[in-house]
Amino acid sequence: MRHLELTDLTRLLRECAGEDEGVDLDGDDVLDTLFLDLGYDSLALLQTTGRIEREYEITLDEEAIDEAETPRKYLELVNRVLSARVTA
Amino acid sequence: MTAPTTDPSGAPAGAATAVFTGVGVTAPNGLGSEAWWQAVLRGESGIRPLTRFDASRYPVRLAGEIPGFVDADHVPSRLLPQTDRVTRLSLAAAKEALDDAGADPAQLPEYGAGVVTASSAGGYEFGQRELEALWSKGGQHVSAYQSFAWFYAVNSGQISIRHGLRGPSGVIVTEGAGGLDAVAQARRQLRKGATLMVTGAVDASLCPWGWAAHLAEGRMSHVPDPARAYLPFDAEATGHVVGEGGALLVLEDAESARARGARTYGSFAGYAATFDGPDTPRLADAARLALADAGLAAADVDVVFADAAGERAADRAEAEAITALFGPRGVPVTAPKSMTGRLLSGGASLDLAAALFALRDQVIPPTTGTARPADDCPLDLVTGAPRTGTALRTALVLARGRGGFNAAAVVRAA
């Protein structure tokens, strides 16, 4: 089954919204760093979420996505939808 | 300074003088203000066959394109997915202007510095790409950044965010007159208490959608020879060439510029805007009112930077406006935009930069292409080579925008 890894997410963030100078997206603590501190605002996430929805052919809950403030929470949400689709 | 009860400039009593302390340029014949100015003095044109898109099936295939602009050299990675070319050019020009002014916005009061730019087209190419995505693939494929990347005010916004300029800001949309109108709005903000403004205009819409709009306007030259396509005031003028680029300037309250030891190019001494009536051009009125605003007479003007439509009737109307004030061949007139094409709102801002550098270097840049003005345009047009030898202290910059906008600005040497 398809699964979204942190490396997939950081690659998509880079492609959709660039990368802030002074932020290490490959660092150890990225999973639990706030998106805002990684340099990504709500529009950057909206752009990236749209891309994930198209590539993975899923629909994500906008409000839940808004509340996922770190990559760990965001990945959990996306992967929950991905696995639900497989079992459905 | 004690506030006089009547100020000869017509400004509110005690109004601050606005001075230019920084210049940033992106032009078809030069990236960066010094590269551009040297090209202008050499008479080097930036008008050439379009390369940004395949123009082979269009009736007009020449433009003033900016070559060699490497986006990543000027724009942070985070801003690349969310900016049109016009915003990238604007960010480059704003950075150059602030660096040139030696101004550190972080040292200024939080709401003391703002941005007022003019724009005619917004982010056209970005908008075209997203419309293509919408119609060919569907709404899910439209960039979230389309929400602002196309917008007229986007250049002001991105400059403001990048440099922390949180004071009074905005955008002016008056087509070709905008490059002066924005600076006038910036001066109003200085008079209301701001200390520094980034102002002027950059426009860029060299994409198929933008081109369709320019063609629809019906005033572009169809002459295929880059050296003969745009000939302001020439008897053979048949229209203009459209270009991209412009200038952004740092305008400061003279007192605070002095206090921080800034070098000053000159002052924005006078300005006025008028609107044409039906069959009644009012460019001359704008020039008269701008001189009155500066407290100067026509005889004080040493050089005029013309709007230079490159179209017979509009050229004649401008020649009449200039001769009404100065008499036939009564003042040197030039149009360095003959080397860039018309840059929409960017053009008049670039002319302001040219006027400031002309006063600094005591040299009038030439008009290229046009060898001599038509008999019905009795102007002392500076053609062929730069002109030196007369003292330059005051320049008048004229600008017109499609739909009847006129603006005039008086720039005085430091």
Short mmCIF file of C-alpha atoms in Angstrom, two decimals:
data_model
loop_
_atom_site.label_atom_id
_atom_site.label_comp_id
_atom_site.label_asym_id
_atom_site.label_seq_id
_atom_site.Cartn_x
_atom_site.Cartn_y
_atom_site.Cartn_z
CA MET A 1 0.00 0.00 0.00
CA ARG A 2 1.08 3.58 -0.60
CA HIS A 3 2.48 5.44 2.33
CA LEU A 4 3.68 9.03 2.67
CA GLU A 5 7.15 9.21 4.23
CA LEU A 6 8.80 12.30 5.68
CA THR A 7 11.17 12.40 2.72
CA ASP A 8 8.17 12.48 0.35
CA LEU A 9 6.64 15.32 2.32
CA THR A 10 9.81 17.42 2.42
CA ARG A 11 10.35 16.87 -1.31
CA LEU A 12 6.77 18.02 -2.05
CA LEU A 13 7.11 21.01 0.29
CA ARG A 14 10.29 22.04 -1.53
CA GLU A 15 8.67 21.66 -4.94
CA CYS A 16 5.43 23.40 -4.00
CA ALA A 17 6.67 26.17 -1.75
CA GLY A 18 10.44 26.42 -1.88
CA GLU A 19 12.73 26.24 1.10
CA ASP A 20 13.69 28.88 3.62
CA GLU A 21 17.35 29.74 3.90
CA GLY A 22 18.48 28.77 7.38
CA VAL A 23 16.07 25.83 7.74
CA ASP A 24 17.38 22.26 7.54
CA LEU A 25 14.51 20.18 6.18
CA ASP A 26 16.64 17.03 6.52
CA GLY A 27 17.41 17.66 10.19
CA ASP A 28 16.60 15.14 12.96
CA ASP A 29 13.93 17.24 14.66
CA VAL A 30 11.89 18.15 11.56
CA LEU A 31 9.07 15.71 12.40
CA ASP A 32 8.09 17.66 15.50
CA THR A 33 8.88 21.18 14.35
CA LEU A 34 5.97 23.51 13.62
CA PHE A 35 5.44 24.08 9.89
CA LEU A 36 5.59 27.81 10.60
CA ASP A 37 9.06 27.40 12.08
CA LEU A 38 10.06 25.44 8.99
CA GLY A 39 9.03 28.47 6.93
CA TYR A 40 5.69 27.16 5.64
CA ASP A 41 2.53 29.20 6.13
CA SER A 42 -1.05 28.09 5.52
CA LEU A 43 -0.88 28.86 1.80
CA ALA A 44 2.26 26.79 1.40
CA LEU A 45 0.45 23.88 3.06
CA LEU A 46 -2.67 24.45 0.97
CA GLN A 47 -0.52 24.28 -2.15
CA THR A 48 1.26 21.13 -0.97
CA THR A 49 -1.96 19.46 0.18
CA GLY A 50 -3.51 20.03 -3.24
CA ARG A 51 -0.53 18.35 -4.82
CA ILE A 52 -0.75 15.34 -2.48
CA GLU A 53 -4.47 15.00 -3.12
CA ARG A 54 -3.85 14.88 -6.86
CA GLU A 55 -0.83 12.57 -6.75
CA TYR A 56 -2.29 10.11 -4.24
CA GLU A 57 -5.89 10.47 -5.42
CA ILE A 58 -7.25 11.16 -1.97
CA THR A 59 -9.33 13.90 -0.38
CA LEU A 60 -8.11 15.34 2.88
CA ASP A 61 -10.24 17.00 5.54
CA GLU A 62 -9.39 20.70 5.33
CA GLU A 63 -10.04 21.42 9.02
CA ALA A 64 -8.05 18.45 10.20
CA ILE A 65 -5.17 19.46 7.92
CA ASP A 66 -5.25 22.98 9.38
CA GLU A 67 -4.83 21.50 12.84
CA ALA A 68 -1.88 19.31 11.86
CA GLU A 69 0.80 21.79 12.78
CA THR A 70 3.83 19.51 12.50
CA PRO A 71 5.04 17.05 9.85
CA ARG A 72 4.41 14.13 12.27
CA LYS A 73 0.74 15.04 12.73
CA TYR A 74 0.35 15.84 9.05
CA LEU A 75 1.83 12.49 7.97
CA GLU A 76 -0.36 10.61 10.45
CA LEU A 77 -3.43 12.25 8.97
CA VAL A 78 -2.50 11.59 5.35
CA ASN A 79 -1.46 7.98 6.05
CA ARG A 80 -4.67 7.32 7.95
CA VAL A 81 -6.63 8.35 4.84
CA LEU A 82 -4.34 6.31 2.60
CA SER A 83 -4.74 3.12 4.67
CA ALA A 84 -8.50 3.62 5.03
CA ARG A 85 -8.74 3.75 1.27
CA VAL A 86 -6.89 0.43 0.95
CA THR A 87 -9.07 -1.37 3.50
CA ALA A 88 -12.28 0.15 2.15
CA MET B 1 12.66 74.85 10.39
CA THR B 2 9.82 77.24 11.24
CA ALA B 3 6.71 76.60 9.25
CA PRO B 4 6.02 79.35 6.72
CA THR B 5 2.40 80.39 6.41
CA THR B 6 2.56 80.17 2.63
CA ASP B 7 4.88 77.75 0.94
CA PRO B 8 5.82 78.54 -2.68
CA SER B 9 5.50 74.86 -3.54
CA GLY B 10 1.85 74.90 -2.56
CA ALA B 11 2.58 72.14 -0.07
CA PRO B 12 0.99 72.20 3.35
CA ALA B 13 2.83 74.61 5.65
CA GLY B 14 6.02 73.02 6.89
CA ALA B 15 5.66 70.08 4.52
CA ALA B 16 8.72 67.91 4.27
CA THR B 17 10.90 67.94 1.18
CA ALA B 18 11.06 64.53 -0.48
CA VAL B 19 14.47 63.43 -1.73
CA PHE B 20 15.60 60.41 -3.74
CA THR B 21 18.33 58.45 -1.98
CA GLY B 22 18.28 55.10 -3.80
CA VAL B 23 17.76 53.82 -7.35
CA GLY B 24 17.14 50.25 -8.56
CA VAL B 25 16.69 49.41 -12.23
CA THR B 26 15.63 46.41 -14.29
CA ALA B 27 15.57 47.45 -17.95
CA PRO B 28 15.79 45.74 -21.35
CA ASN B 29 19.09 47.51 -21.96
CA GLY B 30 20.61 47.00 -18.52
CA LEU B 31 20.10 45.07 -15.31
CA GLY B 32 21.12 47.25 -12.38
CA SER B 33 21.11 51.04 -12.45
CA GLU B 34 24.73 51.65 -13.48
CA ALA B 35 24.73 49.00 -16.25
CA TRP B 36 21.50 50.48 -17.58
CA TRP B 37 22.71 54.09 -17.40
CA GLN B 38 25.94 53.33 -19.22
CA ALA B 39 23.95 51.51 -21.95
CA VAL B 40 21.63 54.52 -22.23
CA LEU B 41 24.56 56.89 -22.66
CA ARG B 42 26.00 54.59 -25.33
CA GLY B 43 22.61 54.63 -27.08
CA GLU B 44 22.28 50.86 -26.70
CA SER B 45 18.80 49.54 -27.40
CA GLY B 46 17.13 46.63 -25.63
CA ILE B 47 14.47 46.22 -28.32
CA ARG B 48 14.83 42.84 -30.00
CA PRO B 49 12.84 39.84 -31.32
CA LEU B 50 10.75 38.20 -28.61
CA THR B 51 12.23 35.05 -27.08
CA ARG B 52 10.08 34.54 -23.99
CA PHE B 53 7.41 32.80 -26.07
CA ASP B 54 6.97 31.78 -29.69
CA ALA B 55 5.71 34.97 -31.30
CA SER B 56 6.02 33.77 -34.88
CA ARG B 57 2.27 33.75 -35.45
CA TYR B 58 1.69 37.23 -34.02
CA PRO B 59 1.74 40.39 -36.15
CA VAL B 60 4.17 42.05 -33.71
CA ARG B 61 7.31 40.13 -32.74
CA LEU B 62 9.55 42.79 -31.16
CA ALA B 63 9.74 43.71 -27.50
CA GLY B 64 11.99 45.27 -24.90
CA GLU B 65 12.94 42.04 -23.17
CA ILE B 66 15.28 41.90 -20.18
CA PRO B 67 17.96 39.32 -20.99
CA GLY B 68 19.98 37.41 -18.44
CA PHE B 69 17.78 37.82 -15.37
CA VAL B 70 18.43 34.70 -13.29
CA ASP B 71 15.50 34.42 -10.90
CA ALA B 72 17.30 32.41 -8.21
CA ASP B 73 20.03 35.08 -8.01
CA HIS B 74 17.49 37.67 -6.91
CA VAL B 75 14.59 35.82 -5.27
CA PRO B 76 14.66 33.46 -2.25
CA SER B 77 13.57 29.87 -2.99
CA ARG B 78 10.45 30.25 -0.83
CA LEU B 79 9.22 33.05 -3.11
CA LEU B 80 9.82 31.34 -6.44
CA PRO B 81 6.61 29.23 -6.49
CA GLN B 82 4.51 32.24 -5.51
CA THR B 83 5.82 35.02 -7.78
CA ASP B 84 5.32 36.14 -11.34
CA ARG B 85 8.26 37.52 -13.30
CA VAL B 86 7.06 41.08 -12.61
CA THR B 87 7.34 40.50 -8.85
CA ARG B 88 10.80 38.93 -9.21
CA LEU B 89 11.98 41.94 -11.20
CA SER B 90 10.39 44.23 -8.60
CA LEU B 91 12.11 42.43 -5.73
CA ALA B 92 15.47 42.81 -7.49
CA ALA B 93 14.94 46.52 -8.15
CA ALA B 94 13.72 47.20 -4.59
CA LYS B 95 16.73 45.45 -3.07
CA GLU B 96 19.10 47.43 -5.27
CA ALA B 97 17.36 50.70 -4.38
CA LEU B 98 17.48 50.03 -0.62
CA ASP B 99 21.12 48.92 -0.79
CA ASP B 100 21.94 52.00 -2.86
CA ALA B 101 20.25 54.21 -0.27
CA GLY B 102 22.23 52.54 2.48
CA ALA B 103 18.96 52.25 4.38
CA ASP B 104 18.40 49.47 6.87
CA PRO B 105 14.64 49.17 7.35
CA ALA B 106 15.23 47.32 10.64
CA GLN B 107 16.67 50.56 12.05
CA LEU B 108 13.55 52.55 11.16
CA PRO B 109 10.43 53.01 13.31
CA GLU B 110 8.16 49.98 12.83
CA TYR B 111 5.51 51.82 10.81
CA GLY B 112 7.80 54.54 9.42
CA ALA B 113 8.63 52.98 6.08
CA GLY B 114 6.22 51.84 3.37
CA VAL B 115 5.90 50.81 -0.26
CA VAL B 116 3.81 52.44 -2.98
CA THR B 117 4.24 51.03 -6.47
CA ALA B 118 2.28 51.36 -9.67
CA SER B 119 1.21 48.44 -11.81
CA SER B 120 -0.61 48.07 -15.10
CA ALA B 121 -0.83 44.35 -15.62
CA GLY B 122 -0.07 42.56 -12.36
CA GLY B 123 1.33 39.03 -12.66
CA TYR B 124 0.07 38.23 -16.14
CA GLU B 125 2.23 35.24 -17.01
CA PHE B 126 1.47 33.55 -13.68
CA GLY B 127 -2.23 34.16 -14.27
CA GLN B 128 -2.04 32.71 -17.77
CA ARG B 129 -0.38 29.54 -16.47
CA GLU B 130 -3.08 29.02 -13.84
CA LEU B 131 -5.89 29.71 -16.32
CA GLU B 132 -4.33 27.06 -18.57
CA ALA B 133 -4.30 24.65 -15.62
CA LEU B 134 -7.92 25.47 -14.78
CA TRP B 135 -9.25 24.87 -18.30
CA SER B 136 -7.08 21.92 -19.26
CA LYS B 137 -6.86 19.98 -15.97
CA GLY B 138 -9.39 21.46 -13.57
CA GLY B 139 -9.59 23.63 -10.48
CA GLN B 140 -7.62 21.19 -8.34
CA HIS B 141 -4.56 22.04 -10.43
CA VAL B 142 -4.68 25.80 -9.88
CA SER B 143 -1.92 27.10 -7.60
CA ALA B 144 -2.97 28.35 -4.19
CA TYR B 145 -0.65 31.29 -4.88
CA GLN B 146 -2.83 32.44 -7.76
CA SER B 147 -4.90 34.06 -4.97
CA PHE B 148 -2.42 36.94 -4.96
CA ALA B 149 0.37 36.35 -7.49
CA TRP B 150 -1.59 37.91 -10.36
CA PHE B 151 -2.72 40.94 -8.39
CA TYR B 152 -1.72 44.56 -9.08
CA ALA B 153 -0.70 45.14 -5.46
CA VAL B 154 1.46 42.03 -5.24
CA ASN B 155 4.75 43.84 -5.89
CA SER B 156 4.14 46.31 -3.06
CA GLY B 157 3.14 43.42 -0.81
CA GLN B 158 6.13 41.19 -1.49
CA ILE B 159 8.59 44.11 -1.16
CA SER B 160 6.93 45.11 2.10
CA ILE B 161 7.15 41.57 3.52
CA ARG B 162 10.72 40.94 2.40
CA HIS B 163 12.14 44.16 3.83
CA GLY B 164 9.83 44.61 6.80
CA LEU B 165 8.36 47.87 5.46
CA ARG B 166 5.17 47.96 7.50
CA GLY B 167 4.23 51.61 7.03
CA PRO B 168 1.64 53.09 4.65
CA SER B 169 1.60 51.11 1.42
CA GLY B 170 -0.49 50.60 -1.67
CA VAL B 171 -0.66 50.43 -5.43
CA ILE B 172 -1.62 52.93 -8.14
CA VAL B 173 -3.16 51.83 -11.44
CA THR B 174 -3.03 54.62 -14.03
CA GLU B 175 -1.22 52.81 -16.87
CA GLY B 176 1.74 54.83 -18.18
CA ALA B 177 1.20 57.71 -15.74
CA GLY B 178 1.50 55.35 -12.78
CA GLY B 179 5.27 55.58 -12.58
CA LEU B 180 4.91 59.22 -11.48
CA ASP B 181 1.59 58.93 -9.65
CA ALA B 182 3.03 56.29 -7.31
CA VAL B 183 5.93 58.55 -6.34
CA ALA B 184 3.49 61.37 -5.67
CA GLN B 185 1.51 59.07 -3.38
CA ALA B 186 4.75 58.17 -1.62
CA ARG B 187 5.44 61.89 -1.12
CA ARG B 188 1.97 62.28 0.45
CA GLN B 189 2.85 59.52 2.90
CA LEU B 190 6.11 61.29 3.81
CA ARG B 191 4.14 64.46 4.44
CA LYS B 192 1.83 62.52 6.74
CA GLY B 193 4.78 61.33 8.80
CA ALA B 194 6.43 58.36 7.11
CA THR B 195 10.21 58.71 6.86
CA LEU B 196 11.09 56.40 3.98
CA MET B 197 9.18 55.00 1.02
CA VAL B 198 10.09 52.48 -1.65
CA THR B 199 8.26 53.68 -4.74
CA GLY B 200 8.09 53.64 -8.53
CA ALA B 201 7.03 50.84 -10.83
CA VAL B 202 8.04 47.73 -12.71
CA ASP B 203 5.72 46.13 -15.23
CA ALA B 204 6.20 42.92 -17.21
CA SER B 205 3.61 41.11 -19.30
CA LEU B 206 5.55 39.50 -22.16
CA CYS B 207 3.48 36.32 -22.42
CA PRO B 208 0.82 35.28 -24.96
CA TRP B 209 -2.06 36.50 -22.79
CA GLY B 210 -0.35 39.84 -22.16
CA TRP B 211 0.55 40.10 -25.82
CA ALA B 212 -3.08 39.59 -26.86
CA ALA B 213 -4.01 42.53 -24.63
CA HIS B 214 -1.25 44.76 -26.02
CA LEU B 215 -2.26 43.88 -29.58
CA ALA B 216 -5.91 44.59 -28.85
CA GLU B 217 -4.97 48.10 -27.78
CA GLY B 218 -3.93 48.65 -31.39
CA ARG B 219 -1.05 51.06 -30.82
CA MET B 220 1.94 48.79 -31.30
CA SER B 221 4.27 49.28 -34.25
CA HIS B 222 4.18 46.50 -36.85
CA VAL B 223 7.60 47.46 -38.25
CA PRO B 224 9.85 44.38 -37.95
CA ASP B 225 13.20 46.25 -37.82
CA PRO B 226 14.20 46.81 -34.15
CA ALA B 227 15.97 50.04 -35.10
CA ARG B 228 12.91 51.47 -36.89
CA ALA B 229 9.95 50.13 -34.91
CA TYR B 230 9.64 52.84 -32.24
CA LEU B 231 10.44 56.35 -33.46
CA PRO B 232 9.01 58.97 -31.07
CA PHE B 233 8.32 62.34 -32.75
CA ASP B 234 9.53 61.02 -36.13
CA ALA B 235 7.45 61.69 -39.25
CA GLU B 236 7.50 57.92 -39.84
CA ALA B 237 6.34 56.93 -36.35
CA THR B 238 3.73 54.16 -36.53
CA GLY B 239 3.35 53.06 -32.92
CA HIS B 240 5.35 51.83 -29.99
CA VAL B 241 7.19 48.74 -28.83
CA VAL B 242 6.18 47.21 -25.50
CA GLY B 243 8.90 46.34 -23.02
CA GLU B 244 9.30 44.97 -19.49
CA GLY B 245 11.01 46.47 -16.48
CA GLY B 246 11.16 49.83 -14.76
CA ALA B 247 12.71 51.45 -11.73
CA LEU B 248 12.10 51.44 -8.01
CA LEU B 249 13.34 54.37 -5.97
CA VAL B 250 13.84 55.21 -2.34
CA LEU B 251 12.11 58.48 -1.47
CA GLU B 252 12.88 59.96 1.92
CA ASP B 253 12.01 62.91 4.04
CA ALA B 254 14.97 65.28 3.47
CA GLU B 255 15.49 65.91 7.18
CA SER B 256 15.75 62.27 8.13
CA ALA B 257 17.88 61.48 5.06
CA ARG B 258 20.29 64.21 6.17
CA ALA B 259 20.22 62.98 9.74
CA ARG B 260 21.39 59.52 8.74
CA GLY B 261 24.02 60.96 6.38
CA ALA B 262 22.42 59.63 3.21
CA ARG B 263 23.63 60.66 -0.23
CA THR B 264 20.88 62.40 -2.17
CA TYR B 265 20.29 62.26 -5.93
CA GLY B 266 17.79 65.09 -5.99
CA SER B 267 14.37 66.13 -4.82
CA PHE B 268 10.87 65.31 -6.03
CA ALA B 269 10.14 69.03 -6.19
CA GLY B 270 6.83 69.20 -8.01
CA TYR B 271 4.05 67.01 -9.31
CA ALA B 272 0.58 67.21 -10.77
CA ALA B 273 -1.89 64.92 -12.48
CA THR B 274 -4.69 65.81 -14.89
CA PHE B 275 -7.24 63.90 -16.89
CA ASP B 276 -7.98 64.52 -20.55
CA GLY B 277 -11.42 65.79 -21.48
CA PRO B 278 -13.22 64.63 -24.61
CA ASP B 279 -10.96 65.95 -27.40
CA THR B 280 -9.11 68.05 -24.82
CA PRO B 281 -5.59 66.88 -24.00
CA ARG B 282 -4.46 68.20 -20.62
CA LEU B 283 -0.79 67.17 -20.51
CA ALA B 284 0.31 70.83 -20.67
CA ASP B 285 -1.88 71.61 -17.64
CA ALA B 286 -0.19 68.80 -15.70
CA ALA B 287 3.22 70.27 -16.54
CA ARG B 288 2.15 73.81 -15.56
CA LEU B 289 0.67 72.62 -12.28
CA ALA B 290 3.76 70.54 -11.48
CA LEU B 291 5.97 73.60 -12.03
CA ALA B 292 3.69 75.66 -9.80
CA ASP B 293 3.87 72.91 -7.17
CA ALA B 294 7.68 73.18 -7.33
CA GLY B 295 7.54 76.98 -7.18
CA LEU B 296 9.37 77.17 -10.51
CA ALA B 297 8.83 78.75 -13.92
CA ALA B 298 9.20 77.07 -17.32
CA ALA B 299 12.47 78.98 -17.78
CA ASP B 300 13.93 77.06 -14.83
CA VAL B 301 13.58 73.70 -16.64
CA ASP B 302 16.81 72.45 -18.23
CA VAL B 303 15.56 69.24 -19.82
CA VAL B 304 12.25 67.47 -20.52
CA PHE B 305 11.87 63.68 -20.49
CA ALA B 306 8.97 63.15 -22.88
CA ASP B 307 6.20 60.56 -22.68
CA ALA B 308 7.06 59.79 -26.32
CA ALA B 309 4.07 57.79 -27.56
CA GLY B 310 5.68 57.09 -30.95
CA GLU B 311 2.34 57.59 -32.66
CA ARG B 312 1.71 60.61 -34.89
CA ALA B 313 -1.33 62.23 -33.25
CA ALA B 314 -0.13 61.58 -29.70
CA ASP B 315 3.38 62.83 -30.54
CA ARG B 316 1.91 66.01 -32.02
CA ALA B 317 -0.23 66.53 -28.93
CA GLU B 318 2.80 66.17 -26.68
CA ALA B 319 4.90 68.50 -28.88
CA GLU B 320 2.08 71.06 -28.63
CA ALA B 321 2.04 70.73 -24.85
CA ILE B 322 5.81 71.21 -24.64
CA THR B 323 5.89 74.17 -27.04
CA ALA B 324 2.96 75.76 -25.22
CA LEU B 325 5.19 75.98 -22.16
CA PHE B 326 8.64 76.49 -23.64
CA GLY B 327 8.10 77.74 -27.19
CA PRO B 328 9.28 75.95 -30.34
CA ARG B 329 12.63 74.21 -29.70
CA GLY B 330 12.74 76.11 -26.42
CA VAL B 331 14.10 73.35 -24.18
CA PRO B 332 16.11 70.14 -24.74
CA VAL B 333 13.75 67.16 -24.94
CA THR B 334 14.71 63.50 -24.81
CA ALA B 335 13.12 60.04 -24.77
CA PRO B 336 15.55 57.35 -23.61
CA LYS B 337 12.57 54.98 -23.58
CA SER B 338 13.23 54.75 -27.34
CA MET B 339 15.83 52.17 -26.19
CA THR B 340 13.53 50.11 -23.95
CA GLY B 341 10.11 50.39 -25.51
CA ARG B 342 7.19 51.56 -23.42
CA LEU B 343 7.22 49.81 -20.04
CA LEU B 344 3.63 50.60 -19.02
CA SER B 345 3.85 52.05 -15.50
CA GLY B 346 7.56 51.19 -15.30
CA GLY B 347 8.44 53.70 -18.02
CA ALA B 348 7.91 56.95 -16.15
CA SER B 349 9.75 55.62 -13.08
CA LEU B 350 12.68 54.70 -15.30
CA ASP B 351 12.53 58.24 -16.72
CA LEU B 352 12.72 59.59 -13.15
CA ALA B 353 15.87 57.50 -12.65
CA ALA B 354 17.25 58.84 -15.95
CA ALA B 355 16.47 62.40 -14.86
CA LEU B 356 18.25 61.89 -11.52
CA PHE B 357 21.35 60.45 -13.21
CA ALA B 358 21.27 63.19 -15.87
CA LEU B 359 21.37 65.82 -13.10
CA ARG B 360 24.10 63.90 -11.26
CA ASP B 361 26.34 63.47 -14.32
CA GLN B 362 25.34 66.70 -16.09
CA VAL B 363 24.51 64.89 -19.31
CA ILE B 364 21.28 64.50 -21.32
CA PRO B 365 20.84 60.91 -22.58
CA PRO B 366 19.90 60.61 -26.26
CA THR B 367 16.75 59.57 -28.05
CA THR B 368 17.66 56.74 -30.42
CA GLY B 369 16.00 55.70 -33.67
CA THR B 370 14.53 59.09 -34.41
CA ALA B 371 17.11 61.08 -36.42
CA ARG B 372 15.12 64.32 -36.47
CA PRO B 373 11.66 65.25 -35.24
CA ALA B 374 8.81 65.72 -37.72
CA ASP B 375 8.11 69.28 -38.87
CA ASP B 376 4.89 69.33 -36.84
CA CYS B 377 6.87 68.45 -33.68
CA PRO B 378 9.12 71.51 -33.33
CA LEU B 379 11.20 70.15 -30.47
CA ASP B 380 14.89 70.45 -29.61
CA LEU B 381 15.12 66.66 -29.48
CA VAL B 382 18.45 65.28 -28.26
CA THR B 383 19.24 62.55 -30.80
CA GLY B 384 22.19 60.35 -31.71
CA ALA B 385 24.54 61.09 -28.82
CA PRO B 386 24.34 62.39 -25.25
CA ARG B 387 24.42 66.18 -24.91
CA THR B 388 26.63 67.99 -22.44
CA GLY B 389 27.69 71.60 -22.03
CA THR B 390 24.72 73.25 -20.36
CA ALA B 391 24.22 73.17 -16.62
CA LEU B 392 21.40 70.81 -15.60
CA ARG B 393 19.60 71.64 -12.39
CA THR B 394 15.92 70.92 -13.07
CA ALA B 395 14.22 68.20 -15.12
CA LEU B 396 10.57 67.84 -16.09
CA VAL B 397 9.26 64.29 -16.60
CA LEU B 398 6.03 63.79 -18.56
CA ALA B 399 3.89 60.67 -18.62
CA ARG B 400 0.58 59.64 -20.12
CA GLY B 401 -1.55 56.60 -19.41
CA ARG B 402 -4.10 54.97 -21.68
CA GLY B 403 -7.56 56.29 -21.00
CA GLY B 404 -6.62 59.92 -20.42
CA PHE B 405 -4.21 59.96 -17.50
CA ASN B 406 -1.53 62.67 -17.49
CA ALA B 407 1.20 63.20 -14.92
CA ALA B 408 4.16 65.55 -14.67
CA ALA B 409 6.99 65.63 -12.17
CA VAL B 410 9.74 68.14 -11.50
CA VAL B 411 13.06 66.77 -10.26
CA ARG B 412 15.76 69.08 -8.91
CA ALA B 413 19.44 68.41 -8.38
CA ALA B 414 20.64 67.77 -4.84
#
